[in-house]
Short mmCIF file of C-alpha atoms in Angstrom, two decimals:
data_model
loop_
_atom_site.label_atom_id
_atom_site.label_comp_id
_atom_site.label_asym_id
_atom_site.label_seq_id
_atom_site.Cartn_x
_atom_site.Cartn_y
_atom_site.Cartn_z
CA VAL A 1 -12.55 -11.66 -1.01
CA ALA A 2 -11.08 -8.53 -2.49
CA VAL A 3 -7.55 -8.79 -4.13
CA PHE A 4 -5.25 -6.62 -6.08
CA PRO A 5 -1.62 -6.65 -6.99
CA PRO A 6 0.84 -4.78 -5.04
CA ASN A 7 1.81 -2.63 -7.84
CA ALA A 8 -1.87 -1.12 -7.72
CA VAL A 9 -1.15 0.52 -4.28
CA ALA A 10 -0.31 4.08 -4.13
CA VAL A 11 1.52 5.36 -0.92
CA TYR A 12 1.19 8.78 0.32
CA PRO A 13 2.96 10.38 3.31
CA HIS A 14 0.36 10.61 6.13
CA ASP A 15 -0.03 14.45 6.14
CA GLY A 16 -3.53 14.87 5.08
CA GLU A 17 -2.35 16.04 1.63
CA HIS A 18 -3.72 12.99 -0.27
CA ARG A 19 -4.44 13.95 -3.88
CA GLY A 20 -5.86 11.88 -6.71
CA SER A 21 -8.71 9.90 -7.99
CA PRO A 22 -8.29 6.54 -5.97
CA ARG A 23 -11.14 6.74 -3.16
CA ASN A 24 -10.12 3.45 -1.25
CA THR A 25 -7.68 4.81 1.20
CA THR A 26 -6.44 3.67 4.55
CA ASP A 27 -3.90 4.88 7.17
CA ALA A 28 -1.19 2.48 7.94
CA VAL A 29 2.48 2.30 9.32
CA VAL A 30 5.54 0.89 7.29
CA SER A 31 6.70 -2.22 8.98
CA ALA A 32 9.25 -3.26 6.44
CA LEU A 33 11.01 -2.22 3.29
CA GLU A 34 12.53 -5.24 1.24
CA PRO A 35 14.27 -5.32 -2.18
CA HIS A 36 12.05 -7.33 -4.72
CA GLY A 37 13.57 -7.34 -8.04
CA PRO A 38 13.78 -3.86 -9.51
CA VAL A 39 11.31 -2.52 -6.86
CA ILE A 40 11.01 -2.01 -3.24
CA ARG A 41 8.20 -3.99 -1.36
CA LEU A 42 6.70 -2.23 1.37
CA ARG A 43 4.94 -4.05 4.06
CA ALA A 44 2.13 -2.33 6.13
CA GLU A 45 0.41 -2.96 9.48
CA GLY A 46 -2.66 -1.08 10.48
CA ASP A 47 -6.31 -1.55 11.09
CA GLY A 48 -8.80 -3.37 8.72
CA TRP A 49 -7.65 -3.98 5.12
CA ALA A 50 -4.30 -2.27 5.71
CA HIS A 51 -3.12 -5.00 7.88
CA GLY A 52 -0.57 -7.09 6.04
CA LEU A 53 -0.73 -5.20 2.76
CA THR A 54 2.02 -5.00 0.42
CA ALA A 55 2.83 -2.24 -2.07
CA ASP A 56 5.55 -2.16 -4.79
CA LEU A 57 7.56 1.31 -5.06
CA THR A 58 10.44 2.42 -7.13
CA PRO A 59 13.66 2.97 -4.97
CA ALA A 60 13.30 6.77 -6.25
CA ALA A 61 9.78 6.99 -4.68
CA VAL A 62 11.15 5.30 -1.30
CA ALA A 63 13.75 7.73 -1.12
CA GLU A 64 11.51 10.79 -2.03
CA LEU A 65 9.01 9.92 0.22
CA ALA A 66 11.71 9.30 3.02
CA LEU A 67 10.14 6.11 3.90
CA GLU A 68 11.36 3.75 6.55
CA PRO A 69 9.90 1.36 9.12
CA GLY A 70 7.64 3.30 11.37
CA SER A 71 6.61 5.81 8.77
CA ALA A 72 3.05 6.66 8.97
CA VAL A 73 1.56 6.42 5.48
CA THR A 74 -1.88 6.83 3.72
CA LEU A 75 -2.39 3.78 1.21
CA SER A 76 -4.80 4.03 -1.65
CA VAL A 77 -6.10 1.60 -4.29
CA LYS A 78 -8.12 2.28 -7.41
CA ALA A 79 -11.47 0.35 -7.45
CA ALA A 80 -10.76 -0.63 -11.21
CA THR A 81 -7.61 -2.75 -10.05
CA VAL A 82 -9.68 -4.88 -7.41
CA ALA A 83 -10.89 -8.30 -8.39
CA VAL A 84 -13.55 -9.98 -6.32
CA HIS A 85 -13.60 -13.61 -5.61
CA PRO A 86 -15.87 -16.01 -3.36
CA ALA A 87 -14.63 -16.73 -0.19
CA ALA A 88 -13.33 -20.35 0.24
CA ALA A 89 -15.70 -22.58 2.05
CA SER A 90 -14.60 -23.20 5.56
#
């Protein structure tokens, strides 16, 4: 099972202009934006690993990206922030 913290997720508008070093990217849709202490927690829906993913963003980033439920986004995670653990036995 691969895990990473919500603050390791970068969020970009879904416009094809993703720039940066993270290569683990997926398209998603914002399902919710919730206050979470000093940050806004974005909840995403999408296929594969995007389903149920969360990302922590500053209020300024949410405003600058004009994010709201229904916004199409590209989510990105640097491989160095991912930890891999054995799956629990079923």
